[in-house]
Amino acid sequence: MKTDRETWAESAYDILVGVAGRYHAVVEYTQLGEEIQERSGVATTKAVRNWIPGVLGLVADRCASEDIPPLTALVVRKDTGMVGDGYDAVLTATGIAPIDDPMQKESHAAQSRLECYRWAEATDLPADGGRAALAPKLAASAARKRKANPPAAKVCPTCNMALLPAGGCDNCG
């Protein structure tokens, strides 16, 4: 007889295959947790954060053993759009050491998601095979930060005036 976790893992796998079928799609943990319970017919009153890491660990192991891209890379946090701490299960299952730098981890997850979209032959995958991308919420946040903190203007070492875009100084000639 299957445990609830195993039943949920089967449902999670099926849901994530569906998500992988849409280029650049991701699913939030809470949304996934609700859909898992609905699809499996096995409900719990426990908070999603308390049971979903174990479920996604089983999915990550299945993907690794069946040589399928890590479908759990498609699961992101609602507040940030970043993969959660559970993404380390993907790294462990594929023999990669945990990645401490958050943006390096996100870059790895973005590449893993691209592999998922290609494997699932996502219906809207570009003919060139697509590109890895941050989850939409994280990408928007990063774009806002770049816009709010533009790089400092380059200045002339002689007169300290801002340089022209071509690199020349209007003041010094």
PDB file of C-alpha atoms in Angstrom, residues 14-157:
ATOM      1  CA  ASP A  14       1.955  14.331 -13.465  1.00  0.00           C
ATOM      2  CA  ILE A  15       1.214  17.978 -12.659  1.00  0.00           C
ATOM      3  CA  LEU A  16       4.818  19.003 -13.275  1.00  0.00           C
ATOM      4  CA  VAL A  17       4.887  17.183 -16.622  1.00  0.00           C
ATOM      5  CA  GLY A  18       1.900  19.352 -17.555  1.00  0.00           C
ATOM      6  CA  VAL A  19       3.684  22.511 -16.409  1.00  0.00           C
ATOM      7  CA  ALA A  20       6.753  21.525 -18.442  1.00  0.00           C
ATOM      8  CA  GLY A  21       4.514  21.400 -21.512  1.00  0.00           C
ATOM      9  CA  ARG A  22       4.207  25.217 -21.423  1.00  0.00           C
ATOM     10  CA  TYR A  23       7.389  27.135 -22.245  1.00  0.00           C
ATOM     11  CA  HIS A  24       8.593  29.302 -19.334  1.00  0.00           C
ATOM     12  CA  ALA A  25       5.736  28.120 -17.102  1.00  0.00           C
ATOM     13  CA  VAL A  26       6.309  27.621 -13.385  1.00  0.00           C
ATOM     14  CA  VAL A  27       4.034  26.666 -10.498  1.00  0.00           C
ATOM     15  CA  GLU A  28       4.034  28.064  -6.963  1.00  0.00           C
ATOM     16  CA  TYR A  29       4.394  25.707  -4.002  1.00  0.00           C
ATOM     17  CA  THR A  30       0.965  26.481  -2.530  1.00  0.00           C
ATOM     18  CA  GLN A  31      -0.761  26.105  -5.879  1.00  0.00           C
ATOM     19  CA  LEU A  32       1.024  22.804  -6.472  1.00  0.00           C
ATOM     20  CA  GLY A  33       0.125  21.571  -2.987  1.00  0.00           C
ATOM     21  CA  GLU A  34      -3.557  22.300  -3.537  1.00  0.00           C
ATOM     22  CA  GLU A  35      -3.553  20.643  -6.948  1.00  0.00           C
ATOM     23  CA  ILE A  36      -1.720  17.575  -5.611  1.00  0.00           C
ATOM     24  CA  GLN A  37      -4.366  17.058  -2.922  1.00  0.00           C
ATOM     25  CA  GLU A  38      -7.214  17.623  -5.352  1.00  0.00           C
ATOM     26  CA  ARG A  39      -5.825  15.304  -8.012  1.00  0.00           C
ATOM     27  CA  SER A  40      -4.762  12.538  -5.626  1.00  0.00           C
ATOM     28  CA  GLY A  41      -7.904  12.658  -3.510  1.00  0.00           C
ATOM     29  CA  VAL A  42      -5.686  12.606  -0.405  1.00  0.00           C
ATOM     30  CA  ALA A  43      -6.056  15.759   1.676  1.00  0.00           C
ATOM     31  CA  THR A  44      -4.198  17.026   4.713  1.00  0.00           C
ATOM     32  CA  THR A  45      -4.620  19.870   7.153  1.00  0.00           C
ATOM     33  CA  LYS A  46      -0.839  20.274   7.441  1.00  0.00           C
ATOM     34  CA  ALA A  47       0.710  23.361   5.894  1.00  0.00           C
ATOM     35  CA  VAL A  48       2.153  22.725   2.434  1.00  0.00           C
ATOM     36  CA  ARG A  49       5.636  23.751   3.610  1.00  0.00           C
ATOM     37  CA  ASN A  50       5.581  20.836   6.068  1.00  0.00           C
ATOM     38  CA  TRP A  51       4.951  18.042   3.573  1.00  0.00           C
ATOM     39  CA  ILE A  52       5.831  19.170   0.071  1.00  0.00           C
ATOM     40  CA  PRO A  53       9.646  19.003   0.433  1.00  0.00           C
ATOM     41  CA  GLY A  54       9.446  15.237   0.972  1.00  0.00           C
ATOM     42  CA  VAL A  55       7.085  14.852  -1.976  1.00  0.00           C
ATOM     43  CA  LEU A  56       9.334  16.873  -4.269  1.00  0.00           C
ATOM     44  CA  GLY A  57      12.336  14.898  -3.037  1.00  0.00           C
ATOM     45  CA  LEU A  58      10.628  11.719  -4.314  1.00  0.00           C
ATOM     46  CA  VAL A  59       9.906  13.437  -7.654  1.00  0.00           C
ATOM     47  CA  ALA A  60      13.541  14.610  -7.905  1.00  0.00           C
ATOM     48  CA  ASP A  61      14.751  11.060  -7.240  1.00  0.00           C
ATOM     49  CA  ARG A  62      12.360   9.658  -9.857  1.00  0.00           C
ATOM     50  CA  CYS A  63      13.530  12.175 -12.441  1.00  0.00           C
ATOM     51  CA  ALA A  64      17.176  11.327 -11.732  1.00  0.00           C
ATOM     52  CA  SER A  65      16.593   7.565 -11.876  1.00  0.00           C
ATOM     53  CA  GLU A  66      14.574   7.802 -15.105  1.00  0.00           C
ATOM     54  CA  ASP A  67      17.034  10.267 -16.697  1.00  0.00           C
ATOM     55  CA  ILE A  68      14.358  12.975 -16.928  1.00  0.00           C
ATOM     56  CA  PRO A  69      15.221  16.637 -16.396  1.00  0.00           C
ATOM     57  CA  PRO A  70      14.478  17.774 -12.832  1.00  0.00           C
ATOM     58  CA  LEU A  71      10.802  18.694 -13.009  1.00  0.00           C
ATOM     59  CA  THR A  72      10.945  20.101  -9.488  1.00  0.00           C
ATOM     60  CA  ALA A  73      12.895  23.073 -10.889  1.00  0.00           C
ATOM     61  CA  LEU A  74       9.490  24.274 -12.116  1.00  0.00           C
ATOM     62  CA  VAL A  75       8.300  24.890  -8.538  1.00  0.00           C
ATOM     63  CA  VAL A  76       8.908  28.393  -7.160  1.00  0.00           C
ATOM     64  CA  ARG A  77       8.064  30.472  -4.115  1.00  0.00           C
ATOM     65  CA  LYS A  78       5.034  32.736  -4.346  1.00  0.00           C
ATOM     66  CA  ASP A  79       6.735  35.703  -2.683  1.00  0.00           C
ATOM     67  CA  THR A  80       9.980  35.770  -4.686  1.00  0.00           C
ATOM     68  CA  GLY A  81       9.618  33.513  -7.711  1.00  0.00           C
ATOM     69  CA  MET A  82      12.757  31.691  -6.579  1.00  0.00           C
ATOM     70  CA  VAL A  83      13.195  27.963  -6.093  1.00  0.00           C
ATOM     71  CA  GLY A  84      12.978  26.962  -2.458  1.00  0.00           C
ATOM     72  CA  ASP A  85      15.457  25.202  -0.210  1.00  0.00           C
ATOM     73  CA  GLY A  86      14.064  21.935  -1.580  1.00  0.00           C
ATOM     74  CA  TYR A  87      15.887  22.606  -4.835  1.00  0.00           C
ATOM     75  CA  ASP A  88      18.941  21.161  -3.112  1.00  0.00           C
ATOM     76  CA  ALA A  89      17.210  17.761  -3.508  1.00  0.00           C
ATOM     77  CA  VAL A  90      17.512  18.237  -7.283  1.00  0.00           C
ATOM     78  CA  LEU A  91      21.192  18.989  -6.943  1.00  0.00           C
ATOM     79  CA  THR A  92      21.772  16.026  -4.637  1.00  0.00           C
ATOM     80  CA  ALA A  93      19.800  13.650  -6.894  1.00  0.00           C
ATOM     81  CA  THR A  94      21.925  14.696  -9.869  1.00  0.00           C
ATOM     82  CA  GLY A  95      25.218  14.490  -7.969  1.00  0.00           C
ATOM     83  CA  ILE A  96      25.811  18.243  -7.736  1.00  0.00           C
ATOM     84  CA  ALA A  97      26.912  19.926  -4.515  1.00  0.00           C
ATOM     85  CA  PRO A  98      24.444  22.437  -3.031  1.00  0.00           C
ATOM     86  CA  ILE A  99      24.808  25.937  -4.455  1.00  0.00           C
ATOM     87  CA  ASP A 100      25.019  28.622  -1.758  1.00  0.00           C
ATOM     88  CA  ASP A 101      24.776  31.732  -3.949  1.00  0.00           C
ATOM     89  CA  PRO A 102      21.040  32.377  -4.541  1.00  0.00           C
ATOM     90  CA  MET A 103      21.444  33.778  -8.057  1.00  0.00           C
ATOM     91  CA  GLN A 104      23.756  30.934  -9.102  1.00  0.00           C
ATOM     92  CA  LYS A 105      21.121  28.522  -7.806  1.00  0.00           C
ATOM     93  CA  GLU A 106      18.459  30.404  -9.815  1.00  0.00           C
ATOM     94  CA  SER A 107      20.622  30.272 -12.922  1.00  0.00           C
ATOM     95  CA  HIS A 108      20.987  26.502 -12.495  1.00  0.00           C
ATOM     96  CA  ALA A 109      17.239  26.162 -11.956  1.00  0.00           C
ATOM     97  CA  ALA A 110      16.536  28.238 -15.087  1.00  0.00           C
ATOM     98  CA  GLN A 111      18.731  25.922 -17.163  1.00  0.00           C
ATOM     99  CA  SER A 112      17.025  22.890 -15.598  1.00  0.00           C
ATOM    100  CA  ARG A 113      13.611  24.345 -16.474  1.00  0.00           C
ATOM    101  CA  LEU A 114      14.703  24.823 -20.087  1.00  0.00           C
ATOM    102  CA  GLU A 115      15.699  21.148 -20.181  1.00  0.00           C
ATOM    103  CA  CYS A 116      12.219  20.298 -18.825  1.00  0.00           C
ATOM    104  CA  TYR A 117      10.467  22.347 -21.532  1.00  0.00           C
ATOM    105  CA  ARG A 118      12.581  20.708 -24.235  1.00  0.00           C
ATOM    106  CA  TRP A 119      11.993  17.215 -22.816  1.00  0.00           C
ATOM    107  CA  ALA A 120       8.237  17.805 -22.638  1.00  0.00           C
ATOM    108  CA  GLU A 121       8.267  19.332 -26.122  1.00  0.00           C
ATOM    109  CA  ALA A 122       6.448  22.408 -24.830  1.00  0.00           C
ATOM    110  CA  THR A 123       3.850  23.542 -27.338  1.00  0.00           C
ATOM    111  CA  ASP A 124       5.170  27.104 -27.528  1.00  0.00           C
ATOM    112  CA  LEU A 125       8.888  26.248 -27.443  1.00  0.00           C
ATOM    113  CA  PRO A 126      10.708  28.373 -30.041  1.00  0.00           C
ATOM    114  CA  ALA A 127      12.156  26.569 -33.051  1.00  0.00           C
ATOM    115  CA  ASP A 128      15.684  27.462 -31.878  1.00  0.00           C
ATOM    116  CA  GLY A 129      15.131  25.465 -28.663  1.00  0.00           C
ATOM    117  CA  GLY A 130      14.404  28.437 -26.440  1.00  0.00           C
ATOM    118  CA  ARG A 131      16.482  30.016 -23.724  1.00  0.00           C
ATOM    119  CA  ALA A 132      16.869  29.604 -20.002  1.00  0.00           C
ATOM    120  CA  ALA A 133      15.052  32.287 -18.025  1.00  0.00           C
ATOM    121  CA  LEU A 134      14.409  33.244 -14.453  1.00  0.00           C
ATOM    122  CA  ALA A 135      10.871  32.649 -13.229  1.00  0.00           C
ATOM    123  CA  PRO A 136       8.643  35.591 -14.274  1.00  0.00           C
ATOM    124  CA  LYS A 137       8.273  37.104 -10.772  1.00  0.00           C
ATOM    125  CA  LEU A 138      12.030  36.929 -10.111  1.00  0.00           C
ATOM    126  CA  ALA A 139      12.861  38.294 -13.573  1.00  0.00           C
ATOM    127  CA  ALA A 140      10.538  41.274 -12.990  1.00  0.00           C
ATOM    128  CA  SER A 141      12.102  41.932  -9.595  1.00  0.00           C
ATOM    129  CA  ALA A 142      15.631  41.795 -11.046  1.00  0.00           C
ATOM    130  CA  ALA A 143      14.614  44.183 -13.847  1.00  0.00           C
ATOM    131  CA  ARG A 144      13.197  46.661 -11.311  1.00  0.00           C
ATOM    132  CA  LYS A 145      16.440  46.532  -9.312  1.00  0.00           C
ATOM    133  CA  ARG A 146      18.528  47.144 -12.444  1.00  0.00           C
ATOM    134  CA  LYS A 147      16.326  50.083 -13.404  1.00  0.00           C
ATOM    135  CA  ALA A 148      16.420  51.557  -9.892  1.00  0.00           C
ATOM    136  CA  ASN A 149      20.210  51.152  -9.643  1.00  0.00           C
ATOM    137  CA  PRO A 150      21.675  51.999 -13.052  1.00  0.00           C
ATOM    138  CA  PRO A 151      25.443  51.710 -13.418  1.00  0.00           C
ATOM    139  CA  ALA A 152      27.351  54.854 -12.476  1.00  0.00           C
ATOM    140  CA  ALA A 153      28.217  57.167 -15.355  1.00  0.00           C
ATOM    141  CA  LYS A 154      31.818  57.017 -16.548  1.00  0.00           C
ATOM    142  CA  VAL A 155      33.714  60.241 -15.994  1.00  0.00           C
ATOM    143  CA  CYS A 156      36.689  61.847 -17.652  1.00  0.00           C
ATOM    144  CA  PRO A 157      39.837  61.273 -15.552  1.00  0.00           C
TER     145      PRO A 157
END
